[in-house]
CSV table of C-alpha atoms and ligand atoms in Angstrom, one decimal:
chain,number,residue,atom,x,y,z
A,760,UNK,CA,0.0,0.0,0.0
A,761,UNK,CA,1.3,3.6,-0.7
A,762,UNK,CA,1.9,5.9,1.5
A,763,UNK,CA,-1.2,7.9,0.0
A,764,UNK,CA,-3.4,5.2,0.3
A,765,UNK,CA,-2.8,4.3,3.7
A,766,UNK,CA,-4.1,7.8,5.0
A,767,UNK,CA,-1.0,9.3,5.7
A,768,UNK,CA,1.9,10.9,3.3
A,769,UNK,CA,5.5,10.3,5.0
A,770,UNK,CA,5.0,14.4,6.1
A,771,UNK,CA,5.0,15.4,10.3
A,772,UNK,CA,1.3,16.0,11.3
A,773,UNK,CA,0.4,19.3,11.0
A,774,UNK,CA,0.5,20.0,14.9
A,775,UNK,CA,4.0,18.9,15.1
A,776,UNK,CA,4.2,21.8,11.9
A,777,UNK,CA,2.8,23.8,13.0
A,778,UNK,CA,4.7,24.1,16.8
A,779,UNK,CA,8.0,23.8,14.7
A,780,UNK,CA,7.3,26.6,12.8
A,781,UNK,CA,6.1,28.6,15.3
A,782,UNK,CA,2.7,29.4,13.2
A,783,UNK,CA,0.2,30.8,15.9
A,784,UNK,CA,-2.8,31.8,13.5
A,785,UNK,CA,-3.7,35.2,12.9
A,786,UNK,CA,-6.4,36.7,12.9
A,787,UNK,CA,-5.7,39.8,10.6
A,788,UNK,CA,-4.8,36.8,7.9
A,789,UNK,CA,-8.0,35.0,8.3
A,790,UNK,CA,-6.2,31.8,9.7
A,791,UNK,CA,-8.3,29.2,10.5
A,792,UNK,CA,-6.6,26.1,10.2
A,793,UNK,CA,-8.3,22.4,8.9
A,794,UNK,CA,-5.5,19.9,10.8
A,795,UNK,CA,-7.8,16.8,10.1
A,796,UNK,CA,-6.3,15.3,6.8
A,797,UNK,CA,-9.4,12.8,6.2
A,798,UNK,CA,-11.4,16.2,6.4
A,799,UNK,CA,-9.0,18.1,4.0
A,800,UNK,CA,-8.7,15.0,1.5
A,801,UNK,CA,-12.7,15.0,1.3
A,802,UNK,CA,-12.5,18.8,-0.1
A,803,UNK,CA,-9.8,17.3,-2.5
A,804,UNK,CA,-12.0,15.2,-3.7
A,805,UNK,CA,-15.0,17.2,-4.0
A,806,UNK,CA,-12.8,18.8,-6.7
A,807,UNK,CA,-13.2,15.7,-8.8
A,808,UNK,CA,-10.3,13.9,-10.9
A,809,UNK,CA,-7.3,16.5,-10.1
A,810,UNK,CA,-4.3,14.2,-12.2
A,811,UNK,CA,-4.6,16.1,-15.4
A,812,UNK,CA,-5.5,19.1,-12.8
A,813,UNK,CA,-3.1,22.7,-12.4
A,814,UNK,CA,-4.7,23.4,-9.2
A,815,UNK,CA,-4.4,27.0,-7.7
A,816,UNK,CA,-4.5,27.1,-4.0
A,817,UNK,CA,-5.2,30.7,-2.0
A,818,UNK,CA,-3.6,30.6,1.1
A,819,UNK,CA,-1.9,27.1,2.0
A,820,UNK,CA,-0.9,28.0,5.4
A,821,UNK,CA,0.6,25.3,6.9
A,822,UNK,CA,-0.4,23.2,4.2
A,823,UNK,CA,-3.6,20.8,5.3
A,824,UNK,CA,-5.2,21.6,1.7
A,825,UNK,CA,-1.6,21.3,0.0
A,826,UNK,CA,-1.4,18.2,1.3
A,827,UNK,CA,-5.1,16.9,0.9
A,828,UNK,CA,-4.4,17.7,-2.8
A,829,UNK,CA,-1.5,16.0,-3.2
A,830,UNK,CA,-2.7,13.1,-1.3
A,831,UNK,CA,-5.6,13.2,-4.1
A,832,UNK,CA,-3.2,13.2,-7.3
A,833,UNK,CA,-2.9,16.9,-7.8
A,834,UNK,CA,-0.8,17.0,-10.8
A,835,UNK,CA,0.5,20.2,-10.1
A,836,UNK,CA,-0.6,22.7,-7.6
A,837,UNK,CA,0.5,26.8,-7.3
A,838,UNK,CA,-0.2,28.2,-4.4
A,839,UNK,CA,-0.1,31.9,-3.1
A,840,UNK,CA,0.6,32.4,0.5
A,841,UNK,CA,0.9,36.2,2.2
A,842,UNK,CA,2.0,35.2,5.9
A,843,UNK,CA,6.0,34.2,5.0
A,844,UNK,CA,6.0,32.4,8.0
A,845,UNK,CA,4.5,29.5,6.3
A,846,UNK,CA,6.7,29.6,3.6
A,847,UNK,CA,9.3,26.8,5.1
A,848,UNK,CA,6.0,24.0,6.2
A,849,UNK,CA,5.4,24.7,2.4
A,850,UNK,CA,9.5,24.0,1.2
A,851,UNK,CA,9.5,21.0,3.0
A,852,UNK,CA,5.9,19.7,1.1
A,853,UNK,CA,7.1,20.9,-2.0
A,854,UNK,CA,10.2,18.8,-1.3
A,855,UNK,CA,8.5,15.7,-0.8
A,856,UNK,CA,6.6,16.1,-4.0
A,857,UNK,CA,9.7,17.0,-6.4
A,858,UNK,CA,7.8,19.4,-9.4
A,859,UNK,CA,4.0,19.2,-8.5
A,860,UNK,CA,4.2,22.5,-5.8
A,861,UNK,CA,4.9,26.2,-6.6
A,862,UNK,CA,4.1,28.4,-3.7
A,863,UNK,CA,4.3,31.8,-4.8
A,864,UNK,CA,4.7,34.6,-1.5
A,865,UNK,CA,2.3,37.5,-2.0
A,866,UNK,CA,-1.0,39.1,-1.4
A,867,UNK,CA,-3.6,37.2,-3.6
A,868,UNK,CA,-5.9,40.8,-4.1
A,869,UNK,CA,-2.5,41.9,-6.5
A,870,UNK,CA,-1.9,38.4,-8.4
A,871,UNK,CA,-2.3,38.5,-12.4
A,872,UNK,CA,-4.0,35.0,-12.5
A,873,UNK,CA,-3.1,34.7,-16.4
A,874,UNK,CA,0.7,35.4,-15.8
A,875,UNK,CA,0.4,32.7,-12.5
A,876,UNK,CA,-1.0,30.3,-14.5
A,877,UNK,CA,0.6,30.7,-17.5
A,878,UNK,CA,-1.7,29.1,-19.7
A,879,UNK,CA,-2.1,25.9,-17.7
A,880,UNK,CA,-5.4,24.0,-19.0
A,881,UNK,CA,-7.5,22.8,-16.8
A,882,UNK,CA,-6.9,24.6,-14.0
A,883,UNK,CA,-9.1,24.7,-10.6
A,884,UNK,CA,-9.1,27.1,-8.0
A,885,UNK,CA,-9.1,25.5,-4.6
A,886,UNK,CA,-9.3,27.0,-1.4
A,887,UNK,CA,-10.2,27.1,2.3
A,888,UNK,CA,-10.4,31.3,1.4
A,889,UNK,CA,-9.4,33.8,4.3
A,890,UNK,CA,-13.0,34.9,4.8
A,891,UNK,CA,-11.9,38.6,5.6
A,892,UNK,CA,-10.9,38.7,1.5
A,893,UNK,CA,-13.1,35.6,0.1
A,894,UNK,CA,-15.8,37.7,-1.2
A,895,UNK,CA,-13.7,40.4,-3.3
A,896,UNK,CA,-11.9,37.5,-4.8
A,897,UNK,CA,-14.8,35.4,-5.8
A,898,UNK,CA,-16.2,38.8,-7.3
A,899,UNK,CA,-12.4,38.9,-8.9
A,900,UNK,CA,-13.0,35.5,-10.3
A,901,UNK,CA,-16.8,35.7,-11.4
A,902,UNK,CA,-15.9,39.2,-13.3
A,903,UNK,CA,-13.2,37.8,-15.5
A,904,UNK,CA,-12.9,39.0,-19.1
A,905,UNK,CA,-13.2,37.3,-21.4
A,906,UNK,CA,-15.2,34.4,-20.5
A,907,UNK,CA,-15.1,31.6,-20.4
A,908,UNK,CA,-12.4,32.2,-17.9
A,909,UNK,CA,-8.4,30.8,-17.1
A,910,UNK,CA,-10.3,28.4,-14.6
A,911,UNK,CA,-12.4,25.4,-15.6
A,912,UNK,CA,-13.9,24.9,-11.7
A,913,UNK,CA,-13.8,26.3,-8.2
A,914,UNK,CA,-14.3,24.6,-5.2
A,915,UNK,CA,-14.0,27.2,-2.5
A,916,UNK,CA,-14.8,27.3,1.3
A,917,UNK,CA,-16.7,30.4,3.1
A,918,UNK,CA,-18.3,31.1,6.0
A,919,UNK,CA,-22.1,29.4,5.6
A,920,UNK,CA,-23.7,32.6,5.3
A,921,UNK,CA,-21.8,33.6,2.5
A,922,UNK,CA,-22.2,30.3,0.8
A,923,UNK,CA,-25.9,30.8,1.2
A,924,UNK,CA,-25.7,34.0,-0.3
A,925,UNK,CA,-24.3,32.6,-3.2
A,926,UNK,CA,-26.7,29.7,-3.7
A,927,UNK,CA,-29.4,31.6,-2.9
A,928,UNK,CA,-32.7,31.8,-5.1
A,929,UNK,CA,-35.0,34.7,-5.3
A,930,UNK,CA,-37.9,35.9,-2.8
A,931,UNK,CA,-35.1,34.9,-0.2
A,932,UNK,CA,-33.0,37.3,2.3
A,933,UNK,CA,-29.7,35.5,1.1
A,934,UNK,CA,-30.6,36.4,-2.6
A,935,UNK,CA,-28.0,39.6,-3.6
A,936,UNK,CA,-25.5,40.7,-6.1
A,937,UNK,CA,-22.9,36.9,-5.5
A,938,UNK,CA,-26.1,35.4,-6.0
A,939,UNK,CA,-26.8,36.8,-9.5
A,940,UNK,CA,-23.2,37.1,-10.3
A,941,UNK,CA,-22.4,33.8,-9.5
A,942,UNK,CA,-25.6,32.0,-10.6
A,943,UNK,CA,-25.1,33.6,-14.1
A,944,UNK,CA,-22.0,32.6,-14.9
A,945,UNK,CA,-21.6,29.4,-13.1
A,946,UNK,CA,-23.6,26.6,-11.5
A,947,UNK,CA,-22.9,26.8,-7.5
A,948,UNK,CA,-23.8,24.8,-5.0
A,949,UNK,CA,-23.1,23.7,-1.7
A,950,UNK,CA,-20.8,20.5,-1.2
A,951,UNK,CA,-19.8,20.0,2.1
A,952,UNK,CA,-20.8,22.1,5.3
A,953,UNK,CA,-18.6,22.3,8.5
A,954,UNK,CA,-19.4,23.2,11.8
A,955,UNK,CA,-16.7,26.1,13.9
A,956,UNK,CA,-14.8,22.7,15.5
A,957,UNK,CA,-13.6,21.6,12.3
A,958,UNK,CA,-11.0,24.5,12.4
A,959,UNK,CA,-8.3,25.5,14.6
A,960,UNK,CA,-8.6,28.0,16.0
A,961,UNK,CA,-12.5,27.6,15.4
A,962,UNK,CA,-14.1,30.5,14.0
A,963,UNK,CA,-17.3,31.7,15.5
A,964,UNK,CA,-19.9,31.3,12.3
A,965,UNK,CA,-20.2,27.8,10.4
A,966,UNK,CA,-18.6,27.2,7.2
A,967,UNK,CA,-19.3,25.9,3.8
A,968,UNK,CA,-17.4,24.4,0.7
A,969,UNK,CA,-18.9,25.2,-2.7
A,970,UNK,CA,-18.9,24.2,-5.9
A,971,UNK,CA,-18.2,26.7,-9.2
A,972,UNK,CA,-18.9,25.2,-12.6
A,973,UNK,CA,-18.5,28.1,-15.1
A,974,UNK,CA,-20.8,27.9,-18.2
A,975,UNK,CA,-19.1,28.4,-21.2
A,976,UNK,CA,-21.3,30.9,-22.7
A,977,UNK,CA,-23.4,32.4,-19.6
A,978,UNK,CA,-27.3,33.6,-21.2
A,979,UNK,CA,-28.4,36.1,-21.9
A,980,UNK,CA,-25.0,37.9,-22.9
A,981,UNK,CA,-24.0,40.8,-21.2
A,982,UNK,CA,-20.7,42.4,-19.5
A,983,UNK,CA,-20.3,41.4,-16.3
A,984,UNK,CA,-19.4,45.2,-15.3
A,985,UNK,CA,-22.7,46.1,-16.4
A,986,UNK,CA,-24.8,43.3,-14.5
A,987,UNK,CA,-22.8,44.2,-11.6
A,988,UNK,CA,-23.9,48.3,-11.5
A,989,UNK,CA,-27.5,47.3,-12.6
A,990,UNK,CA,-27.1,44.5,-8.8
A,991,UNK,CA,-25.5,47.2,-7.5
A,992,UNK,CA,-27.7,49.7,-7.5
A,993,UNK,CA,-31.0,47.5,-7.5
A,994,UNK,CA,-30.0,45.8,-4.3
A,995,UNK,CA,-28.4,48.7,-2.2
A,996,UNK,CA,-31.8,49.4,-2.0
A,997,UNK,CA,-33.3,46.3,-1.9
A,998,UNK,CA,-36.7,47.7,-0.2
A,999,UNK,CA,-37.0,49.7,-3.3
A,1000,UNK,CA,-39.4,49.4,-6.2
A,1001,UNK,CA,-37.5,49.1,-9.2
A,1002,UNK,CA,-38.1,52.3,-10.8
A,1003,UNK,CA,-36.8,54.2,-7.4
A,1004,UNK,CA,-33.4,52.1,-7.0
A,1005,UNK,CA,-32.4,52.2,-10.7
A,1006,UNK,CA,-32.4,55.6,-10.6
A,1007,UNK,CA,-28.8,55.2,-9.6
A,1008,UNK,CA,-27.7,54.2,-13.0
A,1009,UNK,CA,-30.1,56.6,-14.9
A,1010,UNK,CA,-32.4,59.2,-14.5
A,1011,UNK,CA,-35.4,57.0,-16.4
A,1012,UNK,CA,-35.4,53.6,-15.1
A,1013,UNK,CA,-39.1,53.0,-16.2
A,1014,UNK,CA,-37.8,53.0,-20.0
A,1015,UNK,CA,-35.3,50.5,-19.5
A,1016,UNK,CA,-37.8,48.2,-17.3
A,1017,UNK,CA,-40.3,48.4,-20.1
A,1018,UNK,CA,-37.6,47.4,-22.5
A,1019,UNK,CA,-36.9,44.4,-20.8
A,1020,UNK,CA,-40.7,43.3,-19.9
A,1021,UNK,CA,-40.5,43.9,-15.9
A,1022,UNK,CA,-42.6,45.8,-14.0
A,1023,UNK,CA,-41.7,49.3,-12.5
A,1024,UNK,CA,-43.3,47.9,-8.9
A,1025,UNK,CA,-41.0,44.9,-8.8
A,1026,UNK,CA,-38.6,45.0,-6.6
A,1027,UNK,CA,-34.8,43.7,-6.2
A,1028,UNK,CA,-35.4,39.9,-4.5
A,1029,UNK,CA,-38.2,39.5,-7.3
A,1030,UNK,CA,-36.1,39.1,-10.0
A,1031,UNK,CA,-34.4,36.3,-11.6
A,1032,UNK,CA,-30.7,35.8,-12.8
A,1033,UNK,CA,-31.7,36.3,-15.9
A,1034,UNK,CA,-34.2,39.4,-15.9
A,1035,UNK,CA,-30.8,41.2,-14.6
A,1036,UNK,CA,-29.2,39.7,-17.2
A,1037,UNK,CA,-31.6,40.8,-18.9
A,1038,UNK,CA,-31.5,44.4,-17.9
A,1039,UNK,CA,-27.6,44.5,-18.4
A,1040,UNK,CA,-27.7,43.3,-22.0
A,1041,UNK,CA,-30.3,46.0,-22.4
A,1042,UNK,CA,-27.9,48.8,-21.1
A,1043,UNK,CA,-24.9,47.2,-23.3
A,1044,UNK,CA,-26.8,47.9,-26.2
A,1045,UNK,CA,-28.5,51.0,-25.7
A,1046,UNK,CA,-25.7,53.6,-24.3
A,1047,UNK,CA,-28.1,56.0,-24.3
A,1048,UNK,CA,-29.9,54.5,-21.6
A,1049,UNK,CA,-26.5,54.7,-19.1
A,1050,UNK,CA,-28.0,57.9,-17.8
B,364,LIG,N1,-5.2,26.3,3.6
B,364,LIG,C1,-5.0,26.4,5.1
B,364,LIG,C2,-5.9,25.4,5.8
B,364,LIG,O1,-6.9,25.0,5.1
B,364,LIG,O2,-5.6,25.0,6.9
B,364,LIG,C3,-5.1,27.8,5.6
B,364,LIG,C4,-6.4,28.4,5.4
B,364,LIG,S1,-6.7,29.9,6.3
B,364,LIG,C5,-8.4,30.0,6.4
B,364,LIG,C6,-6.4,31.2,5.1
B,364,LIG,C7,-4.9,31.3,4.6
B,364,LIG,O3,-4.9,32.4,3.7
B,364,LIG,C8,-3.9,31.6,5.6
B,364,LIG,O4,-2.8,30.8,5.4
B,364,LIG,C9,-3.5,33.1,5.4
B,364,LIG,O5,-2.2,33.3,5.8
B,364,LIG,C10,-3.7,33.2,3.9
B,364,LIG,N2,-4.0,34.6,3.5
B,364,LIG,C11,-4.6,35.5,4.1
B,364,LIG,N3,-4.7,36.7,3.4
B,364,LIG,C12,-4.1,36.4,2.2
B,364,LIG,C13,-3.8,37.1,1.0
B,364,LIG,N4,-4.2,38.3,0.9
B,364,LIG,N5,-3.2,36.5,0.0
B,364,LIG,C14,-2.7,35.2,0.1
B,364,LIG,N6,-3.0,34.4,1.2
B,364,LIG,C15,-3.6,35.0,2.3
């Protein structure tokens, strides 16, 4: 039996890592550790055949995930990591797997993803995200031009709430602007949930991993800059009838509204994916209408 298959790969536990290198979590960095390799090799697998896989990893840490995915048959794995202190607990993985890790130091929010990946094919993005930047990166993701995008899937972990936020369908409190930006360019949904005590140190809300499929050709077609004002503006005042809240983005929202078929006295959580989309295409094609 290999080492894989025998639940362990050859590498110190992570406590004994983590002690070694001296890697308290912080907070700042959103470090909430997954220690538990059977746990960490179940997210690698809700990623789905990763041997032909590049896979892109935010934030290894002390390298639970890292492992997890190599464990799993990651044929290659880069992995950007802020907090330097982790950067030796990553050497001595990348070590142990001669060519299959790249840990690259830095602050994810600056990385050019096309330069990191270099034209890789398939990549997918995997992650247990530092909740304080998961949403601006997802956004990141979800907004990238052209599409269909450098990534081929996403299997990310958030707090639940967020991951509800995502899923979410309309008529709902959760249903926002990740819902419709995520739901029209990808199919998400919820994989795996965790409670606090899966994490060390625990956090205080639950967690969730989800799963991004992108479509290739997301309908109808709009820019994704231009669903995101029209979400914008519709759900920052969600209370709002439509014809009051997309005044924001032009001074006659009623013309635009009748344009796309929806009533004036609907308002944001009414909607569906596709009536924004809907709305967006509208405002691609009629300038005039910007406001
Ligand atoms: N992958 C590890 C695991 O599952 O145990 C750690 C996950 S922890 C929730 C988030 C990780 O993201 C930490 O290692 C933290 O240092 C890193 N991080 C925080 N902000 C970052 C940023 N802006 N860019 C890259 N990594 C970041």
């Amino acid at each position: 039996m290999n080492a894989a298959a025998s639940g362990s790969d050859g590498l110190p536990p992570l406590r004994d890592v983590i002690a070694r290198y001296e890697l308290a979590a912080k907070k700042s960095l959103g470090q909430n550790f997954l220690l538990d390799l059977n746990l960490t090799r179940k997210i690698a697998r809700a990623a789905g055949d990763l041997s032909k896989q590049t896979v892109v990893e935010i934030g290894p840490g002390p390298g639970g995930l890292t492992r997890a995915l190599l464990m799993e048959g990651a044929k290659r794995i880069i992995a950007v990591e802020r907090d330097e202190r982790c950067l030796p607990a990553l050497d001595e993985i990348s070590a142990h797997y001669p060519g299959c890790l790249t840990v690259e130091a830095g602050d994810a929010l600056k990385v050019d993803w096309t330069r990191l990946t270099d034209g890789a094919h398939p990549v997918t993005i995997a992650a247990n995200l530092p909740y304080n930047i998961a949403s601006v990166l997802l956004v990141t993701w979800l907004e990238t031009e052209p599409w269909p995008p450098w990534f081929d899937r996403m299997v990310l972990m958030f707090q639940r709430e967020v991951a509800e936020r995502i899923t979410a369908q309309p008529h709902t409190k959760a249903y926002g602007r990740l819902s419709v930006l995520a739901q029209w360019r990808t199919r998400p949904h919820i994989v795996i949930n965790l409670p606090p005590e899966a994490f060390t140190p625990p956090p205080k809300v639950a967690s969730a991993v989800v799963d991004f499929r992108p479509m290739p050709t997301p309908e109808p077609a709009c820019r994704a800059a231009t669903l995101s004002r029209v979400t914008a503006a519709a759900f920052g005042q969600r209370r709002k009838m439509l014809r009051s809240s997309l005044k924001q983005l032009m001074p006659l929202p009623e013309l635009l509204l009748r344009e796309a078929g929806i009533a004036p006295e609907r308002r944001a959580e009414d909607l569906s994916v596709t009536e924004f989309a809907t709305l967006a295409a509208i405002l691609d094609r009629a300038p005039h209408n910007r406001g």
